[in-house]
PDB file of C-alpha atoms in Angstrom:
ATOM      1  CA  MET A 247     119.400  89.605  95.046  1.00  0.00           C
ATOM      2  CA  ALA A 248     120.275  93.148  96.111  1.00  0.00           C
ATOM      3  CA  SER A 249     123.284  93.472  98.385  1.00  0.00           C
ATOM      4  CA  GLY A 250     121.316  94.931 101.287  1.00  0.00           C
ATOM      5  CA  TYR A 251     118.928  91.993 101.528  1.00  0.00           C
ATOM      6  CA  ALA A 252     119.928  88.808 103.305  1.00  0.00           C
ATOM      7  CA  ALA A 253     117.897  85.651 103.006  1.00  0.00           C
ATOM      8  CA  GLY A 254     117.332  83.694 106.168  1.00  0.00           C
ATOM      9  CA  ALA A 255     114.847  82.714 108.849  1.00  0.00           C
ATOM     10  CA  ASP A 256     114.588  83.479 112.544  1.00  0.00           C
ATOM     11  CA  ALA A 257     116.186  80.262 113.752  1.00  0.00           C
ATOM     12  CA  GLY A 258     117.277  80.244 117.367  1.00  0.00           C
ATOM     13  CA  GLU A 259     115.070  83.148 118.436  1.00  0.00           C
ATOM     14  CA  PRO A 260     112.818  82.665 121.461  1.00  0.00           C
ATOM     15  CA  PRO A 261     109.119  82.351 120.594  1.00  0.00           C
ATOM     16  CA  TYR A 262     106.845  85.344 120.972  1.00  0.00           C
ATOM     17  CA  ARG A 263     104.941  85.420 124.266  1.00  0.00           C
ATOM     18  CA  ASP A 264     101.390  86.676 123.816  1.00  0.00           C
ATOM     19  CA  PHE A 265     100.380  89.849 125.612  1.00  0.00           C
ATOM     20  CA  ASP A 266      97.358  88.211 127.210  1.00  0.00           C
ATOM     21  CA  ALA A 267      94.702  85.559 126.598  1.00  0.00           C
ATOM     22  CA  ALA A 268      92.462  87.989 124.705  1.00  0.00           C
ATOM     23  CA  THR A 269      95.092  88.948 122.121  1.00  0.00           C
ATOM     24  CA  ALA A 270      96.129  85.299 121.774  1.00  0.00           C
ATOM     25  CA  LYS A 271      92.531  84.358 120.952  1.00  0.00           C
ATOM     26  CA  PHE A 272      92.201  87.320 118.595  1.00  0.00           C
ATOM     27  CA  TRP A 273      95.144  86.148 116.517  1.00  0.00           C
ATOM     28  CA  SER A 274      94.099  82.509 116.648  1.00  0.00           C
ATOM     29  CA  ASP A 275      90.730  83.486 115.198  1.00  0.00           C
ATOM     30  CA  GLN A 276      92.154  85.877 112.586  1.00  0.00           C
ATOM     31  CA  LEU A 277      94.776  83.468 111.270  1.00  0.00           C
ATOM     32  CA  ALA A 278      92.497  80.449 111.061  1.00  0.00           C
ATOM     33  CA  ASP A 279      91.750  80.850 107.339  1.00  0.00           C
ATOM     34  CA  GLY A 280      95.375  81.577 106.353  1.00  0.00           C
ATOM     35  CA  LYS A 281      94.409  84.738 104.462  1.00  0.00           C
ATOM     36  CA  TRP A 282      95.502  87.513 106.847  1.00  0.00           C
ATOM     37  CA  TYR A 283      98.240  89.001 104.672  1.00  0.00           C
ATOM     38  CA  LYS A 284      96.535  88.364 101.355  1.00  0.00           C
ATOM     39  CA  LYS A 285      93.571  90.548 102.342  1.00  0.00           C
ATOM     40  CA  ALA A 286      95.749  93.561 103.169  1.00  0.00           C
ATOM     41  CA  GLU A 287      97.939  93.165 100.097  1.00  0.00           C
ATOM     42  CA  GLN A 288      94.893  93.083  97.832  1.00  0.00           C
ATOM     43  CA  TRP A 289      93.424  96.164  99.529  1.00  0.00           C
ATOM     44  CA  TRP A 290      96.531  98.186  98.617  1.00  0.00           C
ATOM     45  CA  VAL A 291      96.367  96.932  95.040  1.00  0.00           C
ATOM     46  CA  ASP A 292      92.733  98.004  94.726  1.00  0.00           C
ATOM     47  CA  ASN A 293      92.704 101.237  96.720  1.00  0.00           C
ATOM     48  CA  CYS A 294      96.022 103.083  96.630  1.00  0.00           C
ATOM     49  CA  PRO A 295      96.995 105.368  93.742  1.00  0.00           C
ATOM     50  CA  PRO A 296     100.745 106.216  93.732  1.00  0.00           C
ATOM     51  CA  THR A 297     100.354 109.701  95.194  1.00  0.00           C
ATOM     52  CA  VAL A 298     100.813 111.316  98.603  1.00  0.00           C
ATOM     53  CA  ASN A 299      97.043 111.467  98.927  1.00  0.00           C
ATOM     54  CA  GLY A 300      96.850 107.792  98.006  1.00  0.00           C
ATOM     55  CA  VAL A 301      99.408 106.494 100.484  1.00  0.00           C
ATOM     56  CA  LEU A 302      97.882 108.647 103.220  1.00  0.00           C
ATOM     57  CA  GLY A 303      94.447 107.204 102.646  1.00  0.00           C
ATOM     58  CA  GLY A 304      92.973 110.405 101.238  1.00  0.00           C
ATOM     59  CA  PHE A 305      94.483 112.687 103.881  1.00  0.00           C
ATOM     60  CA  ALA A 306      97.332 114.451 102.089  1.00  0.00           C
ATOM     61  CA  GLU A 307      96.942 117.393 104.463  1.00  0.00           C
ATOM     62  CA  LEU A 308      98.485 115.250 107.222  1.00  0.00           C
ATOM     63  CA  ASP A 309     101.862 115.210 105.490  1.00  0.00           C
ATOM     64  CA  PRO A 310     103.191 118.590 106.746  1.00  0.00           C
ATOM     65  CA  PRO A 311     102.455 118.079 110.482  1.00  0.00           C
ATOM     66  CA  ASP A 312     103.691 114.501 110.249  1.00  0.00           C
ATOM     67  CA  VAL A 313     107.005 115.528 108.686  1.00  0.00           C
ATOM     68  CA  LYS A 314     107.395 118.457 111.103  1.00  0.00           C
ATOM     69  CA  ASP A 315     107.172 116.301 114.236  1.00  0.00           C
ATOM     70  CA  SER A 316     109.299 113.528 112.742  1.00  0.00           C
ATOM     71  CA  THR A 317     111.976 116.091 111.897  1.00  0.00           C
ATOM     72  CA  MET A 318     111.915 117.341 115.471  1.00  0.00           C
ATOM     73  CA  LEU A 319     112.380 113.789 116.744  1.00  0.00           C
ATOM     74  CA  LEU A 320     115.372 113.123 114.476  1.00  0.00           C
ATOM     75  CA  ASN A 321     116.943 116.416 115.492  1.00  0.00           C
ATOM     76  CA  HIS A 322     116.456 115.432 119.123  1.00  0.00           C
ATOM     77  CA  ALA A 323     118.023 112.028 118.460  1.00  0.00           C
ATOM     78  CA  ARG A 324     121.032 113.651 116.807  1.00  0.00           C
ATOM     79  CA  ASP A 325     121.651 115.921 119.771  1.00  0.00           C
ATOM     80  CA  ASN A 326     120.647 113.733 122.710  1.00  0.00           C
ATOM     81  CA  LEU A 327     120.342 110.004 122.051  1.00  0.00           C
ATOM     82  CA  LYS A 328     122.829 107.152 121.868  1.00  0.00           C
ATOM     83  CA  GLY A 329     122.007 104.009 119.961  1.00  0.00           C
ATOM     84  CA  LYS A 330     123.256 100.443 119.721  1.00  0.00           C
ATOM     85  CA  GLY A 331     126.260  99.868 121.959  1.00  0.00           C
ATOM     86  CA  ASN A 332     125.586 103.206 123.660  1.00  0.00           C
ATOM     87  CA  GLU A 333     127.271 104.956 120.736  1.00  0.00           C
ATOM     88  CA  PRO A 334     126.039 108.126 118.962  1.00  0.00           C
ATOM     89  CA  MET A 335     124.092 107.516 115.789  1.00  0.00           C
ATOM     90  CA  ARG A 336     125.841 108.047 112.477  1.00  0.00           C
ATOM     91  CA  TRP A 337     124.012 109.555 109.523  1.00  0.00           C
ATOM     92  CA  GLU A 338     125.196 107.483 106.594  1.00  0.00           C
ATOM     93  CA  ARG A 339     122.541 104.880 105.697  1.00  0.00           C
ATOM     94  CA  CYS A 340     118.894 104.564 106.676  1.00  0.00           C
ATOM     95  CA  LEU A 341     116.121 102.094 105.869  1.00  0.00           C
ATOM     96  CA  ASP A 342     112.584 103.335 105.149  1.00  0.00           C
ATOM     97  CA  GLY A 343     110.248 100.458 106.057  1.00  0.00           C
ATOM     98  CA  GLY A 344     106.893 100.216 104.304  1.00  0.00           C
ATOM     99  CA  ALA A 345     108.062 103.044 102.093  1.00  0.00           C
ATOM    100  CA  GLY A 346     105.243 103.227  99.548  1.00  0.00           C
ATOM    101  CA  ILE A 347     106.155 105.854  96.940  1.00  0.00           C
ATOM    102  CA  GLY A 348     108.955 107.291  99.092  1.00  0.00           C
ATOM    103  CA  ARG A 349     107.022 110.058 100.854  1.00  0.00           C
ATOM    104  CA  VAL A 350     108.960 109.704 104.120  1.00  0.00           C
ATOM    105  CA  THR A 351     112.239 109.286 102.277  1.00  0.00           C
ATOM    106  CA  LYS A 352     111.730 112.438 100.208  1.00  0.00           C
ATOM    107  CA  ASN A 353     110.289 114.709 102.873  1.00  0.00           C
ATOM    108  CA  LEU A 354     112.209 113.501 105.919  1.00  0.00           C
ATOM    109  CA  LEU A 355     114.955 110.894 105.737  1.00  0.00           C
ATOM    110  CA  SER A 356     116.822 112.294 102.728  1.00  0.00           C
ATOM    111  CA  ASN A 357     117.277 115.509 104.715  1.00  0.00           C
ATOM    112  CA  PHE A 358     119.345 113.628 107.300  1.00  0.00           C
ATOM    113  CA  PHE A 359     121.037 110.573 105.752  1.00  0.00           C
ATOM    114  CA  GLU A 360     123.545 110.182 102.931  1.00  0.00           C
ATOM    115  CA  LYS A 361     121.700 107.142 101.541  1.00  0.00           C
ATOM    116  CA  VAL A 362     118.205 105.809 102.125  1.00  0.00           C
ATOM    117  CA  ASP A 363     117.168 102.276 101.180  1.00  0.00           C
ATOM    118  CA  LEU A 364     113.454 101.604 100.760  1.00  0.00           C
ATOM    119  CA  VAL A 365     111.499  98.400 101.330  1.00  0.00           C
ATOM    120  CA  GLU A 366     107.924  98.137 100.090  1.00  0.00           C
ATOM    121  CA  GLY A 367     105.700  95.149  99.421  1.00  0.00           C
ATOM    122  CA  ASN A 368     103.838  96.666  96.471  1.00  0.00           C
ATOM    123  CA  GLN A 369     105.959  96.714  93.327  1.00  0.00           C
ATOM    124  CA  ARG A 370     103.645  99.223  91.631  1.00  0.00           C
ATOM    125  CA  LEU A 371     104.255 101.788  94.381  1.00  0.00           C
ATOM    126  CA  LEU A 372     107.965 101.046  94.561  1.00  0.00           C
ATOM    127  CA  ASN A 373     108.365 101.619  90.832  1.00  0.00           C
ATOM    128  CA  THR A 374     107.247 105.236  91.254  1.00  0.00           C
ATOM    129  CA  VAL A 375     109.939 106.127  93.816  1.00  0.00           C
ATOM    130  CA  PRO A 376     112.580 107.561  91.431  1.00  0.00           C
ATOM    131  CA  GLU A 377     110.006 109.720  89.650  1.00  0.00           C
ATOM    132  CA  PHE A 378     108.451 110.864  92.940  1.00  0.00           C
ATOM    133  CA  LEU A 379     111.825 111.956  94.309  1.00  0.00           C
ATOM    134  CA  GLY A 380     112.208 114.018  91.148  1.00  0.00           C
ATOM    135  CA  SER A 381     115.143 116.218  90.284  1.00  0.00           C
ATOM    136  CA  GLU A 382     115.189 118.253  93.477  1.00  0.00           C
ATOM    137  CA  PRO A 383     118.813 118.651  94.645  1.00  0.00           C
ATOM    138  CA  GLY A 384     119.778 116.255  97.417  1.00  0.00           C
ATOM    139  CA  LYS A 385     117.054 113.715  96.691  1.00  0.00           C
ATOM    140  CA  GLN A 386     117.987 111.418  93.800  1.00  0.00           C
ATOM    141  CA  ASP A 387     121.604 111.201  94.896  1.00  0.00           C
ATOM    142  CA  ARG A 388     120.457 110.024  98.330  1.00  0.00           C
ATOM    143  CA  LEU A 389     118.409 107.169  96.931  1.00  0.00           C
ATOM    144  CA  GLY A 390     119.886 103.831  97.913  1.00  0.00           C
ATOM    145  CA  GLU A 391     118.549 100.384  97.082  1.00  0.00           C
ATOM    146  CA  LEU A 392     114.908  99.478  96.491  1.00  0.00           C
ATOM    147  CA  PHE A 393     113.638  96.197  97.916  1.00  0.00           C
ATOM    148  CA  CYS A 394     110.259  94.773  96.971  1.00  0.00           C
ATOM    149  CA  SER A 395     109.326  92.654  99.979  1.00  0.00           C
ATOM    150  CA  THR A 396     106.679  92.457 102.634  1.00  0.00           C
ATOM    151  CA  LEU A 397     107.991  93.281 106.090  1.00  0.00           C
ATOM    152  CA  GLN A 398     107.055  89.864 107.465  1.00  0.00           C
ATOM    153  CA  ASP A 399     109.481  88.384 104.929  1.00  0.00           C
ATOM    154  CA  PHE A 400     112.151  91.066 104.785  1.00  0.00           C
ATOM    155  CA  CYS A 401     115.532  90.260 106.306  1.00  0.00           C
ATOM    156  CA  PRO A 402     117.898  93.243 106.059  1.00  0.00           C
ATOM    157  CA  ALA A 403     121.620  92.592 105.894  1.00  0.00           C
ATOM    158  CA  GLU A 404     123.335  92.574 109.273  1.00  0.00           C
ATOM    159  CA  GLY A 405     125.201  95.686 110.387  1.00  0.00           C
ATOM    160  CA  ARG A 406     124.040  97.829 107.462  1.00  0.00           C
ATOM    161  CA  TYR A 407     121.943 100.659 108.932  1.00  0.00           C
ATOM    162  CA  ASP A 408     122.415 103.653 111.208  1.00  0.00           C
ATOM    163  CA  CYS A 409     118.666 104.171 111.361  1.00  0.00           C
ATOM    164  CA  ILE A 410     115.606 102.073 110.577  1.00  0.00           C
ATOM    165  CA  TRP A 411     112.410 104.113 110.256  1.00  0.00           C
ATOM    166  CA  ILE A 412     109.115 102.197 110.049  1.00  0.00           C
ATOM    167  CA  GLN A 413     105.905 104.203 109.763  1.00  0.00           C
ATOM    168  CA  TRP A 414     102.212 103.380 109.332  1.00  0.00           C
ATOM    169  CA  VAL A 415     102.785  99.790 108.256  1.00  0.00           C
ATOM    170  CA  VAL A 416     103.179  97.521 111.308  1.00  0.00           C
ATOM    171  CA  ILE A 417      99.378  97.642 111.630  1.00  0.00           C
ATOM    172  CA  TYR A 418      99.428  94.931 108.944  1.00  0.00           C
ATOM    173  CA  LEU A 419     101.703  92.566 110.873  1.00  0.00           C
ATOM    174  CA  THR A 420     100.689  89.964 113.388  1.00  0.00           C
ATOM    175  CA  ASP A 421     102.147  90.517 116.858  1.00  0.00           C
ATOM    176  CA  ALA A 422     104.519  87.577 116.399  1.00  0.00           C
ATOM    177  CA  ASP A 423     105.727  88.772 112.980  1.00  0.00           C
ATOM    178  CA  PHE A 424     106.133  92.304 114.343  1.00  0.00           C
ATOM    179  CA  VAL A 425     108.517  90.951 116.978  1.00  0.00           C
ATOM    180  CA  LYS A 426     110.422  88.879 114.416  1.00  0.00           C
ATOM    181  CA  LEU A 427     110.829  91.914 112.181  1.00  0.00           C
ATOM    182  CA  LEU A 428     112.198  94.035 115.014  1.00  0.00           C
ATOM    183  CA  ARG A 429     114.672  91.326 116.001  1.00  0.00           C
ATOM    184  CA  ARG A 430     115.953  91.239 112.426  1.00  0.00           C
ATOM    185  CA  CYS A 431     116.151  95.029 112.446  1.00  0.00           C
ATOM    186  CA  ILE A 432     118.267  94.918 115.601  1.00  0.00           C
ATOM    187  CA  ARG A 433     120.758  92.683 113.813  1.00  0.00           C
ATOM    188  CA  ALA A 434     120.740  95.077 110.859  1.00  0.00           C
ATOM    189  CA  LEU A 435     121.860  98.041 112.973  1.00  0.00           C
ATOM    190  CA  ARG A 436     125.403  99.342 113.027  1.00  0.00           C
ATOM    191  CA  LEU A 437     126.924 100.591 116.254  1.00  0.00           C
ATOM    192  CA  GLY A 438     125.026 103.680 117.313  1.00  0.00           C
ATOM    193  CA  GLY A 439     121.970 102.624 115.310  1.00  0.00           C
ATOM    194  CA  LEU A 440     118.406 103.441 116.336  1.00  0.00           C
ATOM    195  CA  ILE A 441     115.005 102.065 115.368  1.00  0.00           C
ATOM    196  CA  PHE A 442     112.051 104.433 115.013  1.00  0.00           C
ATOM    197  CA  ILE A 443     108.447 103.276 114.911  1.00  0.00           C
ATOM    198  CA  LYS A 444     105.682 105.757 114.115  1.00  0.00           C
ATOM    199  CA  GLU A 445     102.196 104.331 114.298  1.00  0.00           C
ATOM    200  CA  ASN A 446      98.546 104.790 115.206  1.00  0.00           C
ATOM    201  CA  VAL A 447      97.612 103.692 118.726  1.00  0.00           C
ATOM    202  CA  LEU A 448      94.354 103.202 120.581  1.00  0.00           C
ATOM    203  CA  THR A 449      93.256 105.747 123.141  1.00  0.00           C
ATOM    204  CA  HIS A 450      93.355 104.725 126.789  1.00  0.00           C
ATOM    205  CA  GLY A 451      90.394 102.555 127.719  1.00  0.00           C
ATOM    206  CA  SER A 452      89.693 101.435 124.118  1.00  0.00           C
ATOM    207  CA  GLY A 453      91.082  97.938 124.554  1.00  0.00           C
ATOM    208  CA  ASP A 454      94.405  96.584 123.340  1.00  0.00           C
ATOM    209  CA  ILE A 455      93.735  95.592 119.744  1.00  0.00           C
ATOM    210  CA  LEU A 456      91.166  96.686 117.178  1.00  0.00           C
ATOM    211  CA  LYS A 457      90.760  95.309 113.674  1.00  0.00           C
ATOM    212  CA  ASP A 458      89.871  97.403 110.643  1.00  0.00           C
ATOM    213  CA  GLU A 459      87.759  95.104 108.504  1.00  0.00           C
ATOM    214  CA  ASP A 460      88.297  97.176 105.361  1.00  0.00           C
ATOM    215  CA  ASP A 461      92.051  96.720 104.991  1.00  0.00           C
ATOM    216  CA  SER A 462      92.700  93.868 107.432  1.00  0.00           C
ATOM    217  CA  SER A 463      94.883  95.910 109.781  1.00  0.00           C
ATOM    218  CA  VAL A 464      95.054  96.308 113.547  1.00  0.00           C
ATOM    219  CA  THR A 465      95.535  99.286 115.803  1.00  0.00           C
ATOM    220  CA  ARG A 466      97.207  98.459 119.108  1.00  0.00           C
ATOM    221  CA  SER A 467      97.242 100.043 122.531  1.00  0.00           C
ATOM    222  CA  ASN A 468     100.390 101.742 123.738  1.00  0.00           C
ATOM    223  CA  ARG A 469     100.884  99.022 126.340  1.00  0.00           C
ATOM    224  CA  LEU A 470     100.665  96.295 123.669  1.00  0.00           C
ATOM    225  CA  MET A 471     103.211  98.178 121.568  1.00  0.00           C
ATOM    226  CA  ARG A 472     105.521  98.389 124.557  1.00  0.00           C
ATOM    227  CA  HIS A 473     105.095  94.665 125.211  1.00  0.00           C
ATOM    228  CA  ILE A 474     106.116  93.926 121.611  1.00  0.00           C
ATOM    229  CA  PHE A 475     109.167  96.159 121.887  1.00  0.00           C
ATOM    230  CA  HIS A 476     110.186  94.426 125.121  1.00  0.00           C
ATOM    231  CA  GLN A 477     109.753  90.989 123.511  1.00  0.00           C
ATOM    232  CA  SER A 478     111.927  92.147 120.620  1.00  0.00           C
ATOM    233  CA  GLY A 479     114.824  93.160 122.856  1.00  0.00           C
ATOM    234  CA  LEU A 480     114.413  96.920 122.471  1.00  0.00           C
ATOM    235  CA  GLU A 481     114.427  99.692 125.022  1.00  0.00           C
ATOM    236  CA  ILE A 482     112.507 102.902 124.451  1.00  0.00           C
ATOM    237  CA  LEU A 483     114.613 106.048 124.648  1.00  0.00           C
ATOM    238  CA  GLU A 484     111.948 108.539 123.555  1.00  0.00           C
ATOM    239  CA  GLU A 485     108.182 108.240 123.248  1.00  0.00           C
ATOM    240  CA  LYS A 486     106.298 111.215 121.821  1.00  0.00           C
ATOM    241  CA  GLN A 487     102.769 111.788 120.574  1.00  0.00           C
ATOM    242  CA  GLN A 488     102.234 113.448 117.223  1.00  0.00           C
ATOM    243  CA  SER A 489     100.951 117.005 117.666  1.00  0.00           C
ATOM    244  CA  ASP A 490      98.545 119.055 115.520  1.00  0.00           C
ATOM    245  CA  TRP A 491      96.486 115.975 114.719  1.00  0.00           C
ATOM    246  CA  PRO A 492      92.756 115.815 113.881  1.00  0.00           C
ATOM    247  CA  SER A 493      90.707 114.903 116.932  1.00  0.00           C
ATOM    248  CA  GLY A 494      88.654 112.345 115.045  1.00  0.00           C
ATOM    249  CA  MET A 495      91.669 110.195 114.122  1.00  0.00           C
ATOM    250  CA  PHE A 496      93.666 107.682 116.099  1.00  0.00           C
ATOM    251  CA  PRO A 497      96.503 109.231 118.102  1.00  0.00           C
ATOM    252  CA  VAL A 498      99.933 108.658 116.562  1.00  0.00           C
ATOM    253  CA  MET A 499     102.935 107.730 118.698  1.00  0.00           C
ATOM    254  CA  MET A 500     106.617 107.965 117.816  1.00  0.00           C
ATOM    255  CA  TYR A 501     109.100 105.629 119.502  1.00  0.00           C
ATOM    256  CA  ALA A 502     112.883 105.949 119.326  1.00  0.00           C
ATOM    257  CA  MET A 503     114.565 102.718 120.441  1.00  0.00           C
ATOM    258  CA  ARG A 504     117.842 100.876 120.685  1.00  0.00           C
ATOM    259  CA  PRO A 505     118.755  97.284 121.553  1.00  0.00           C
ATOM    260  CA  LYS A 506     118.737  96.662 125.282  1.00  0.00           C
ATOM    261  CA  GLN A 507     122.137  97.098 126.859  1.00  0.00           C
ATOM    262  CA  ILE A 508     123.614  93.869 128.233  1.00  0.00           C
ATOM    263  CA  SER A 509     125.042  94.288 131.721  1.00  0.00           C
ATOM    264  CA  SER A 510     128.588  93.095 132.098  1.00  0.00           C
TER     265      SER A 510
END
């Protein structure tokens, strides 16, 4: 077992409280056959070549605007935000959640952090990370540990990370497992640590949850995302919408968060 991965369950955590009756029924119906995660995992096996175009679903042209806005958010966090314990964030070790081939690590996180660990549920994609990072200066030497695990099962070691960046992957988690993951991520933060979620959201008036039948994923409303963050014990410090985005695609929101401060 790699040193950055800690086995363990979520014992002692309060149960997830559903957003409303409609989302509770949605998940009850979806989970009835016990195949929710298997469908998504098989879709990625069948449909994702280990390329930028592959991990972006055939939209490689979205990489530059995505990286540009994410870079702006991290720069803003460096200059303006305080993380866990109301301390400034350090820039030593980061976790890339749902990392795929390492696109976000290579183009974003390795520009900020001394080491970046990657967690990815598809071993085939994870195996390509070292080659994808290539020999460009400042990339290979920033590569940390590689963990092959689904996010619903991943339990990062406590107090390990200054930053946890999770992008375009929580659409595959149930609401309850999303909350459990974030609670584990909170425990994995060092003092000053921040959690960033970047994800598709539904437009206002489009409901709170929408299933994609092709890959067995869900897109959530902003208010459902906020409910999940609140249930996890996080407070939102910054909430920004991705700019320069095609009008025919779901909006993308970026959230910078820290554990809620406990009043003395």
